[in-house]
XYZ file of C-alpha atoms in Angstrom:
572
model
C -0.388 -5.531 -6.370
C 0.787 -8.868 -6.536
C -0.466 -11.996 -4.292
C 1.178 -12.184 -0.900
C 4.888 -13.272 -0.112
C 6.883 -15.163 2.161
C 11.062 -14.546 2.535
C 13.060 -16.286 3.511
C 16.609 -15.068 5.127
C 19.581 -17.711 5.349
C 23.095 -17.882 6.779
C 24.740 -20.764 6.396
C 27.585 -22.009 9.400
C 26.613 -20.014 12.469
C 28.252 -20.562 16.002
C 25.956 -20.710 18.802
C 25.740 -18.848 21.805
C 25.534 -19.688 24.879
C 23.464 -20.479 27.746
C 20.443 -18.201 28.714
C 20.599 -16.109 31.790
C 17.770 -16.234 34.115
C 16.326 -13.480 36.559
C 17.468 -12.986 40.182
C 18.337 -9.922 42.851
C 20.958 -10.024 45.321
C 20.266 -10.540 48.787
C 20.886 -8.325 51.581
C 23.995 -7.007 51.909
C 25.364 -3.393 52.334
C 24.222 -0.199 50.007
C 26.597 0.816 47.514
C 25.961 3.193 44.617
C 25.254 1.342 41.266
C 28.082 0.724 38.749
C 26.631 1.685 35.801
C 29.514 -0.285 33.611
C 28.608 -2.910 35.323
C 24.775 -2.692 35.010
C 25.146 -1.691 31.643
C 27.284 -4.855 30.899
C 25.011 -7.468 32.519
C 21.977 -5.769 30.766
C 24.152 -6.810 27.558
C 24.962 -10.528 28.663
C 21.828 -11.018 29.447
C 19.985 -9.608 25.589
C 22.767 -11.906 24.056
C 22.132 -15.192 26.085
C 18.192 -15.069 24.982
C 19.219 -14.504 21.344
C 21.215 -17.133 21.738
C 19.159 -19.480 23.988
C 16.054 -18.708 20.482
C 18.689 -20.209 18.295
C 19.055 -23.233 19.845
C 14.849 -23.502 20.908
C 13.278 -22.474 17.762
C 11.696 -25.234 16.006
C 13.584 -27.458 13.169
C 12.232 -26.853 9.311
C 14.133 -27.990 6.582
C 12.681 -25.209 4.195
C 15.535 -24.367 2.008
C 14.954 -23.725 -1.826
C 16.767 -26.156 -4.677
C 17.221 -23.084 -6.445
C 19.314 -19.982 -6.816
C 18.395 -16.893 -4.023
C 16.143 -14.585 -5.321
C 18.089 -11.927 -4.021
C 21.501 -11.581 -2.314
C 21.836 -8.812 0.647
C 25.721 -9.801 1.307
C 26.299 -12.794 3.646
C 22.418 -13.801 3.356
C 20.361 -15.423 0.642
C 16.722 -14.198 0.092
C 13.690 -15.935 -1.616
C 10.269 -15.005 -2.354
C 8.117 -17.688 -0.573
C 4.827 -19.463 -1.419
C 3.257 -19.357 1.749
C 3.586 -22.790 2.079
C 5.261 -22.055 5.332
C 3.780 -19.050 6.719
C 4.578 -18.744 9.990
C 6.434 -20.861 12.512
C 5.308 -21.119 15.907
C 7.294 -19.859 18.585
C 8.237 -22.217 21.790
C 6.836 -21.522 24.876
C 10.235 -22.098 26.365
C 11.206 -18.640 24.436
C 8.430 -16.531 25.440
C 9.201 -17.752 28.865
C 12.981 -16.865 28.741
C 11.801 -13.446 26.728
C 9.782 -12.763 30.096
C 12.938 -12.980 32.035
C 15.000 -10.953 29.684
C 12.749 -8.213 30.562
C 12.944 -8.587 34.125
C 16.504 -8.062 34.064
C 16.233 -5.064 31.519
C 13.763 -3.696 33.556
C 16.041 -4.196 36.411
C 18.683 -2.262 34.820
C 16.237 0.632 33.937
C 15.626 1.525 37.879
C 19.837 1.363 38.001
C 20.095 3.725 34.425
C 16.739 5.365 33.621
C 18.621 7.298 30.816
C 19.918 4.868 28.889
C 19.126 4.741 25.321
C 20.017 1.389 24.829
C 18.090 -0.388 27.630
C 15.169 1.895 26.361
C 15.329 0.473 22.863
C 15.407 -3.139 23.781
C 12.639 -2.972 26.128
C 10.258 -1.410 23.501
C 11.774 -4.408 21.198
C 10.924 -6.991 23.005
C 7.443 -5.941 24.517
C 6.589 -5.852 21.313
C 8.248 -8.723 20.279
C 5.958 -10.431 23.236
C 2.809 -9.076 21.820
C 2.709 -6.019 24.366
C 2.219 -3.219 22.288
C 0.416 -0.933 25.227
C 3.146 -1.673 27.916
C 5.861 -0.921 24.831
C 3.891 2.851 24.376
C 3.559 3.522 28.276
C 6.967 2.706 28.213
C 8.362 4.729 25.774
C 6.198 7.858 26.872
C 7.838 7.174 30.467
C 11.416 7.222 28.910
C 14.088 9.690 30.118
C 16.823 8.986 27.584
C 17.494 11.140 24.700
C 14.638 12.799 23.726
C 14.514 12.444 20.165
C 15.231 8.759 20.476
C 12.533 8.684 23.239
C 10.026 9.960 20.668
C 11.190 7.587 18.083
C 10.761 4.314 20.360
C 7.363 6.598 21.095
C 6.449 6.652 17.188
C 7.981 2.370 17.234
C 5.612 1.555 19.675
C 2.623 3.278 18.684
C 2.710 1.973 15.002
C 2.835 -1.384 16.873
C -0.045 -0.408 18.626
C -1.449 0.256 14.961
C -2.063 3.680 16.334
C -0.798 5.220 13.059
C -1.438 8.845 13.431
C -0.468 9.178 16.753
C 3.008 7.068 15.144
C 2.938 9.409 12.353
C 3.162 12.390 14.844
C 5.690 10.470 16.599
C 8.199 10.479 13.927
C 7.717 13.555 12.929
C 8.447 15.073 16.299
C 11.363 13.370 16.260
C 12.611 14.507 12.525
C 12.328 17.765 13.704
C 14.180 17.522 16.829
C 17.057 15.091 15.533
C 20.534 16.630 14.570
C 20.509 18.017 10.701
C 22.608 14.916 9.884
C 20.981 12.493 11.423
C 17.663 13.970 10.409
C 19.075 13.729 6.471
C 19.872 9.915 7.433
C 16.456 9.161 8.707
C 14.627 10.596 5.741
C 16.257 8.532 3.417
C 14.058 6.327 1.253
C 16.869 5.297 -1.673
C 16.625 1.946 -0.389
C 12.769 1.386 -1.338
C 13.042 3.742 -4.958
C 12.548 1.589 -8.362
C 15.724 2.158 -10.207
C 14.204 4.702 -12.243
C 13.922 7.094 -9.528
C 16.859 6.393 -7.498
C 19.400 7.763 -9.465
C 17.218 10.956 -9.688
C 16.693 11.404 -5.571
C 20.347 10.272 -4.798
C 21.351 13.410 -7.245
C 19.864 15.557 -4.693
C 20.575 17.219 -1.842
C 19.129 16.863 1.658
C 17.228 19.687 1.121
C 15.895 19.030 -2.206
C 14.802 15.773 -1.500
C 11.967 17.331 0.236
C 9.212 17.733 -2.046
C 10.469 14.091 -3.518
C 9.905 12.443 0.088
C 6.732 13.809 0.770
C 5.283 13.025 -3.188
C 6.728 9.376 -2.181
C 5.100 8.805 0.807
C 1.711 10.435 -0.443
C 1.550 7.790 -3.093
C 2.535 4.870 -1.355
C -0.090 5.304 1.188
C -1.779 1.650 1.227
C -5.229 3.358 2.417
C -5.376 7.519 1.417
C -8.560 7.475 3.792
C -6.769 6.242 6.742
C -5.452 8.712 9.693
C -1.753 8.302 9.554
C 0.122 6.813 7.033
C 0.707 3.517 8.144
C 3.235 2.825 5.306
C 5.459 5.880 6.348
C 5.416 4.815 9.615
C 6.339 1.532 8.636
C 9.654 2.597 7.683
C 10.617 5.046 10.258
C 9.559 1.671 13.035
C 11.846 -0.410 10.306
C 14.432 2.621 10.620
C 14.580 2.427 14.731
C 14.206 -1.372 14.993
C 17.648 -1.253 12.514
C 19.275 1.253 15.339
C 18.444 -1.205 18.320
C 19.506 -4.039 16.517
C 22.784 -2.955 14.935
C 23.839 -2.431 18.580
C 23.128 -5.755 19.947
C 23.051 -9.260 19.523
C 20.536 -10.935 16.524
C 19.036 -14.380 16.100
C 21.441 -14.924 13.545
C 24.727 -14.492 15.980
C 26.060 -11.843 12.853
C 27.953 -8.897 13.508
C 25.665 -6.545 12.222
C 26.188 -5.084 8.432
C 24.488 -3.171 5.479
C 23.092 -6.702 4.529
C 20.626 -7.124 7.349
C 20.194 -3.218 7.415
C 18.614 -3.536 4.041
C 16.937 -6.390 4.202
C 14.832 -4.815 7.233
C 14.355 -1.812 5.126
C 13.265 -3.224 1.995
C 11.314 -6.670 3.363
C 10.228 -5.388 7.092
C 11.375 -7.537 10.691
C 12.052 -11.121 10.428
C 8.826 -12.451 12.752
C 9.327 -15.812 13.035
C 12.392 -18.156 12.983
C 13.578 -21.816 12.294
C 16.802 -23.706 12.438
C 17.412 -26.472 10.119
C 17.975 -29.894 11.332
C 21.232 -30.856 12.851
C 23.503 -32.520 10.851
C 24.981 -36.152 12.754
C 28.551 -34.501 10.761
C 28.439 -31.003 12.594
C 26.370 -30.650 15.898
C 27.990 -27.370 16.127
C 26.510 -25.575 13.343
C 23.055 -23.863 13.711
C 21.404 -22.379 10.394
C 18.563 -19.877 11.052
C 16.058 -18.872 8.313
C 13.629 -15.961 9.444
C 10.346 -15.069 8.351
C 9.060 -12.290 7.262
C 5.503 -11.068 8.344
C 2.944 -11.998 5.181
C 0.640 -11.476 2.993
C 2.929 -8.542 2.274
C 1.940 -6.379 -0.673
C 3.575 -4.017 -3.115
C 2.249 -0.748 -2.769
C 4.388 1.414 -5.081
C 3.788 3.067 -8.323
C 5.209 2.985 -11.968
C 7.248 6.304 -12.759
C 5.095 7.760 -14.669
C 2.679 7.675 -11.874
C 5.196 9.109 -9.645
C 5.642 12.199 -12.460
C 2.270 12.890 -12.941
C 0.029 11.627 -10.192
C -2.885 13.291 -12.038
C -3.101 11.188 -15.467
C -2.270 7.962 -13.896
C -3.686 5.107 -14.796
C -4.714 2.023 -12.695
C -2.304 -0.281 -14.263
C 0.535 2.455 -12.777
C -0.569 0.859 -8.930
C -0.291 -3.010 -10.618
C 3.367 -3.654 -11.242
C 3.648 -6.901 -12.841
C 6.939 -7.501 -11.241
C 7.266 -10.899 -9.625
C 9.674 -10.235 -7.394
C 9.327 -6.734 -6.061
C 11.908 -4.734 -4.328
C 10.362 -3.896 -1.391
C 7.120 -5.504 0.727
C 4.862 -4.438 3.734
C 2.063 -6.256 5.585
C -0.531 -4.659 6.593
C -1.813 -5.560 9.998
C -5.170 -4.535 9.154
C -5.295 -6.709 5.774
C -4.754 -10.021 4.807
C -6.055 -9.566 1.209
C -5.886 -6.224 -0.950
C -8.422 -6.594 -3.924
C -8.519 -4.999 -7.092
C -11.898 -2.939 -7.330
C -14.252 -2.010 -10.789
C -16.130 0.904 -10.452
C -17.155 3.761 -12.546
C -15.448 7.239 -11.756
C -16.706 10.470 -13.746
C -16.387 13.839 -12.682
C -18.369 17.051 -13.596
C -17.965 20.480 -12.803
C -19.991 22.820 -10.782
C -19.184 25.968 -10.979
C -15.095 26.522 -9.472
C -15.719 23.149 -8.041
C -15.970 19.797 -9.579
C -18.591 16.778 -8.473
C -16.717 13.170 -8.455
C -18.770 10.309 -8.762
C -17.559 6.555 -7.960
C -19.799 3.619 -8.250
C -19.254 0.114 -7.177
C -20.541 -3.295 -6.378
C -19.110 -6.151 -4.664
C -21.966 -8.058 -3.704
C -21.469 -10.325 -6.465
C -17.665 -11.455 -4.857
C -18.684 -14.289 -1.955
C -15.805 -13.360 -0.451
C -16.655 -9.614 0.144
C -20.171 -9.157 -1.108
C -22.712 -8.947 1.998
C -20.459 -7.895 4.376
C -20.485 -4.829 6.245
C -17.342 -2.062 5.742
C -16.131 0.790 5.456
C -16.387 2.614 1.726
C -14.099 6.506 1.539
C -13.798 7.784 -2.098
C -10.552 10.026 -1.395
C -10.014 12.926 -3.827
C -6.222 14.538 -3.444
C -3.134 16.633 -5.127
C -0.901 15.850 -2.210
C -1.090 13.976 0.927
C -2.453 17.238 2.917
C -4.942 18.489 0.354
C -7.195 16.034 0.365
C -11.151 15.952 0.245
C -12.412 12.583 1.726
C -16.074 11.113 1.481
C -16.442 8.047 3.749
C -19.376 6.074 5.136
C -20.099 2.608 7.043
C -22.357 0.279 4.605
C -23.019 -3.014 3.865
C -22.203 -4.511 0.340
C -25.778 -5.565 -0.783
C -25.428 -4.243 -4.382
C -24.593 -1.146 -6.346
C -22.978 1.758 -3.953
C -22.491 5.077 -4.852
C -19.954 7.670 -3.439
C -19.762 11.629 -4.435
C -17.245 13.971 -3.401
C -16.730 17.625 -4.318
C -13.671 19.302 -4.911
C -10.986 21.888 -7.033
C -10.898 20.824 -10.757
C -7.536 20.246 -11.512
C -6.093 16.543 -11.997
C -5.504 14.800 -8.957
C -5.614 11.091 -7.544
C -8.665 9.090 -6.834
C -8.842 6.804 -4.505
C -12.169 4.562 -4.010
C -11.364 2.199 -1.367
C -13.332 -0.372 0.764
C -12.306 -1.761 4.212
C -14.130 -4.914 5.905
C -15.431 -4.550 9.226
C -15.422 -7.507 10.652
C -12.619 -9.262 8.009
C -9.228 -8.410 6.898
C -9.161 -7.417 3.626
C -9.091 -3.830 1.697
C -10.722 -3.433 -2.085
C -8.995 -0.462 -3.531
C -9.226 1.230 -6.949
C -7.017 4.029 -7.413
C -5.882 6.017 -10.331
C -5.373 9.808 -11.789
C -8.645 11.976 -12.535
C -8.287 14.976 -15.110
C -11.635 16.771 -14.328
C -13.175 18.784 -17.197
C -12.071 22.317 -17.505
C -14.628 25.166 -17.316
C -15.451 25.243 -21.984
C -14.833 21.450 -22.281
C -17.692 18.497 -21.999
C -17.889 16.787 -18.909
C -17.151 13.032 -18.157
C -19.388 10.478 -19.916
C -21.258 8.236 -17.502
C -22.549 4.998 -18.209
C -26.027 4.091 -17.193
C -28.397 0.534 -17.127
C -30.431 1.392 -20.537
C -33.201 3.641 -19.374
C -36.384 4.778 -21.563
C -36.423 7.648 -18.440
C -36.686 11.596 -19.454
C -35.383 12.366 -16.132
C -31.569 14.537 -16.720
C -30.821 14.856 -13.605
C -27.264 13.861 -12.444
C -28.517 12.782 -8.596
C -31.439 10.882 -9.794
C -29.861 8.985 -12.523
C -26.673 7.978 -10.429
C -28.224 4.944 -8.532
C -28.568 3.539 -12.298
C -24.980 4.017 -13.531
C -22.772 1.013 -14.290
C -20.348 0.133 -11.344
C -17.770 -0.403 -13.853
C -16.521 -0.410 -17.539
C -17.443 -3.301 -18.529
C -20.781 -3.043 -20.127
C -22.644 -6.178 -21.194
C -23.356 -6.379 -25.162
C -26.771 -4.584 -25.817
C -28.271 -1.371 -25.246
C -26.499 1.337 -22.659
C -27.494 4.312 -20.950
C -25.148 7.484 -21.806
C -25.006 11.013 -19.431
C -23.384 13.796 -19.769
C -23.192 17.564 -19.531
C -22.522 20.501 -22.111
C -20.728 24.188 -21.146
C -21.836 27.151 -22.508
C -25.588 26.952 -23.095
C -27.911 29.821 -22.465
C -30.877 29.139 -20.566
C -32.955 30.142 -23.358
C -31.534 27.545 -25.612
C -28.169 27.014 -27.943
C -28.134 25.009 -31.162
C -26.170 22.329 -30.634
C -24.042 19.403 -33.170
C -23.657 16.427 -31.559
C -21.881 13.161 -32.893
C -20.917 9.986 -31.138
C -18.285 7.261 -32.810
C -17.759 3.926 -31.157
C -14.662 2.137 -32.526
C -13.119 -0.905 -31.156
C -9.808 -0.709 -29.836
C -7.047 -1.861 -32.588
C -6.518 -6.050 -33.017
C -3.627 -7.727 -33.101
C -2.443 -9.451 -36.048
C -4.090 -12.909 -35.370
C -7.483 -11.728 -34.169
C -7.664 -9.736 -37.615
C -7.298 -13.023 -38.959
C -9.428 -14.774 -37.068
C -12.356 -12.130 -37.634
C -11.064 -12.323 -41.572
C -11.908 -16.106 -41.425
C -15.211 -16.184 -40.173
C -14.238 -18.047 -37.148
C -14.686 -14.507 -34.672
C -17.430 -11.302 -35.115
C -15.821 -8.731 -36.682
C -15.609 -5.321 -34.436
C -17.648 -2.983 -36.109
C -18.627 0.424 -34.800
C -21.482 2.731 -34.026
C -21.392 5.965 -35.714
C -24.409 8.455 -34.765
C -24.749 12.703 -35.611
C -27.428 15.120 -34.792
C -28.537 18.443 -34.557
C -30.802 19.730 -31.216
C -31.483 22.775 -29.335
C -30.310 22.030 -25.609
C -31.395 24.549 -22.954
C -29.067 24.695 -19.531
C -31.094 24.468 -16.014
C -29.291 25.583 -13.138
C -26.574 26.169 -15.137
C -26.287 22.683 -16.349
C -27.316 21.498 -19.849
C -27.222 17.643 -19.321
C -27.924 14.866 -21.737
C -29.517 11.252 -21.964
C -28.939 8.904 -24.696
C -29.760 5.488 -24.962
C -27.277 3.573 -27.391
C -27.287 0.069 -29.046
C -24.364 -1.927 -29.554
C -26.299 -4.801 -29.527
C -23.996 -5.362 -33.393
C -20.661 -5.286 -31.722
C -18.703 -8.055 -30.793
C -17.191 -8.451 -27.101
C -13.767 -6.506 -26.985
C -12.665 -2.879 -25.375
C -13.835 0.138 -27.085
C -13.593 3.627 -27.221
C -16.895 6.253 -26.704
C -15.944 9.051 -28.285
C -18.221 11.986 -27.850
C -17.893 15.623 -30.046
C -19.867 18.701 -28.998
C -20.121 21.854 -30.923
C -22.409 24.892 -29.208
C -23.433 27.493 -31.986
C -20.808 26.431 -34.600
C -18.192 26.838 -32.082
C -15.158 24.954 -32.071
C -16.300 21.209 -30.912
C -15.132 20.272 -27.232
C -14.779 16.215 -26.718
C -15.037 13.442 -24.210
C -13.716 9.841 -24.072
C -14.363 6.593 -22.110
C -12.686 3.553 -22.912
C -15.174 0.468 -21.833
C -15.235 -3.639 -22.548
C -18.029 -5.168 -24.276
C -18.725 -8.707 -22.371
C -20.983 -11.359 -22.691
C -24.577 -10.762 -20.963
């Protein structure tokens, strides 16, 4: 995921508003039944005098790039920020006329409790005013349409960061939505990588199913979490684009597909600035808005996407700079790459995963207390999650048990009393019932002890194994109780070099990357069913560098079943 964003939105040559419209009620007088034309009218003076009364109070930055946009959405130029302005406080003069635009909506809610329109701005703007509660009471209390009741329901409650209950929400009001509109909501073409656009726009409503759900699964920023805050995300993105196509916007801009998919792809413009007036042209206001950061890119590579099982961690690290779509978190200022170890080994139908971690040497996250889940899945609803409250004082292990097929792991760690997520996440092909299991690395142990619970408080929290002697576990199918001969050989070989480090090892001035090479013959007898295995191994020879453990098994002259683990040899 790459670091944290700011955008930047400009339009260049706007015409302000007007003036803003305070509160008031009419005095005595006699009763005559409401004109709803009329109410409904003033309700929409009134939500386009405070957009324009923000244009004209928000506070002058002169923040515009030398350089070419980024991105263009249409009328607007987009950058990719640097945080060096990250947020832009907002007047107390606004909040203040904000307050009174409420009055009056609320005003016009007693006259037209039906209306779908009032009903979407008030949810807007309590939230807008940092009111998430009073935006869900709201919404439950609405008597508009009722799909579009439960939408502003599903709005408000992801603003509440009640994500489940959101997630609910939306759904609800999927199913209850006309088949058309339904098809329109659902559509995520505007987030897809190129490489799977073209695929999902080929399909039809219907077929897009399966897709959507694999899409949403995947993108899930926490897969421990109840709710999927990033679905829900887009479906608040979805209903803020409704309420705002239909009324006035900070920008004074009819309303187009350019700000309908920037909002999709970038999230709700949070904060505002005008530039500075120009002594030429008084008239002209230029807005740039903000988009909420540290916003992260959550999605996977393709191949991930095809076959969630055998991905690898570098499918969840896109190296591109400017990504095509961004979220922020509430919950998380920071999203950390995690090491840790993850092996898997079968018990009977079921398999036993294994991830092992440790923070504590990162000041930033080490000591602290959190929340650790190792999250085991095929799709979003099967799912097998192991989660417990700790505190990062060293090496942490998590287990989980589950069907042996591949699926995604996801080992993930959540601050308690900080914002910030470490998350490791990747495909897992557990062994099948006649194959070897998972090779574990240990701390180099002179123990006799083979079993698997004993020995996992000693296995490495990651890969990378420091040049010397390492501890080595695994477990062999197919052995009789009574005992099995059994061939065993072991190769370490160092990943291939590049042209120049060839030459630099050919020169003397680098070690040369040797390998281990070790073969012997044993009788192994299973207990429990299990026939495990402890080897202590010296690479103490090698030179730093990534290497492959390759291990070859043969029971009884059969036909020899293998394991793999790729590790980096580092510097004690």
């Amino acid at each position: 995921m790459p670091a944290p964003w700011l955008s930047l939105a400009l339009l260049v040559g706007l015409v302000p508003g007007g003036v803003p419209r305070g509160g008031g009620h009419p005095g005595p007088g006699p009763v005559a039944q409401p004109d709803s034309g009329a109410t409904l009218r003033g309700a929409r003076r009134a939500q386009a005098s405070f957009e324009s009364y923000r244009r004209q109070h928000v506070l002058e930055r002169d923040v515009y790039p030398a350089g070419a946009c980024d991105l263009h959405f249409g009328r607007f130029c987009f950058w990719y920020g640097d945080r060096k302005y990250d947020s832009v406080p907002e007047p107390g003069v606004i909040r203040e006329a904000r307050g009174r635009l409420l009055g009056e909506l609320a005003a016009a809610a007693a006259q037209l409790p039906g209306d779908d329109w009032i009903a979407g701005q008030r949810v807007r703007y309590l939230l807008e005013d940092g009111r998430p509660a009073d935006a869900v009471a709201l919404a439950h209390d609405c008597r508009g349409t009722p799909w579009w009741c439960t939408v502003l329901a599903g709005l408000a409650l992801h603003g509440a960061t009640q994500f489940a209950s959101a997630d609910s929400a939306f759904a609800t009001a999927l199913g209850a939505m006309p088949e058309e509109e339904r098809c329109r909501w659902r559509d995520v073409s505007a987030l897809l990588p190129s490489e799977l656009r073209g695929r999902y726009e080929r399909m039809t409503c219907e077929e897009r199913t399966d897709f959507e759900g694999r899409w949403w699964w995947l993108v899930a920023p926490l897969a421990s979490g109840p709710g999927n805050d990033r679905r829900t995300e887009h479906f608040a993105r979805l209903t803020l684009a409704r309420i705002e196509s239909e009324s006035r916007t900070a920008f004074n801009m009819v309303w187009g597909d350019d700000l309908r998919e920037m909002l999709l792809r970038f999230g709700p413009d949070v904060f505002w600035s005008r530039r500075p007036s120009s002594a030429l042209s008084t008239a002209e206001v230029q807005i740039t808005g903000y988009d909420r950061e540290p916003a992260f890119h959550f999605v996977p590579s393709a191949h991930a996407f095809a076959d969630p099982g055998r991905a690898k961690l570098e499918d969840w690290a896109p190296a591109d700079a400017h990504p095509g779509e961004l979220y922020a978190p509430p919950y998380a200022e920071r999203f950390l790459p995690l090491e840790a170890q993850i092996a898997a080994f079968r018990r009977g139908d079921s398999c036993l995963v294994a991830g092992v971690y440790d923070v504590s040497a990162d000041p930033s996250v080490g000591h602290q207390p959190a929340r650790t889940a190792l999250v085991l899945a095929r799709t979003e609803a099967a799912r097998v999650v192991s989660a417990r409250e700790t505190h990062l004082d060293g090496r942490q292990v998590l287990t989980a048990t589950a069907a042996c097929a591949p699926e995604v792991a996801s080992l993930e760690i959540v601050g308690t009393n900080a914002r910030w997520v470490a998350r490791l996440r990747q495909g897992i092909e557990p062994p099948a019932r006649d194959a070897v299991s998972d090779l574990l690395l240990l701390d180099p142990t002179d123990s006799v002890t083979r079993d698997l619970k004993a020995l996992l408080p000693h296995a490495l929290p990651s890969a990378r194994v420091p040049v010397g002697r390492v501890g080595l576990y695994w477990e062999v199918p197919g052995i009789d109780s009574a005992g099995d001969p059994v061939s065993t050989s072991l190769a370490v070989t160092a990943e291939p070099r590049s042209w120049l480090g060839r030459r630099v090892e050919s020169l003397g001035l680098a070690r040369r990357h040797r390998g281990v090479e070790l073969s012997w013959e044993e009788v192994l007898r299973s207990e429990g069913g299990i026939a495990a295995r402890v080897l202590d191994l010296d690479l103490s020879a090698l030179a730093t560098g990534r290497y492959w453990i390759e291990l070859s098994v043969s029971v009884a002259g059969a036909v020899p079943v293998r394991a793999t683990r790729e590790v980096e040899l580092v510097e004690r």
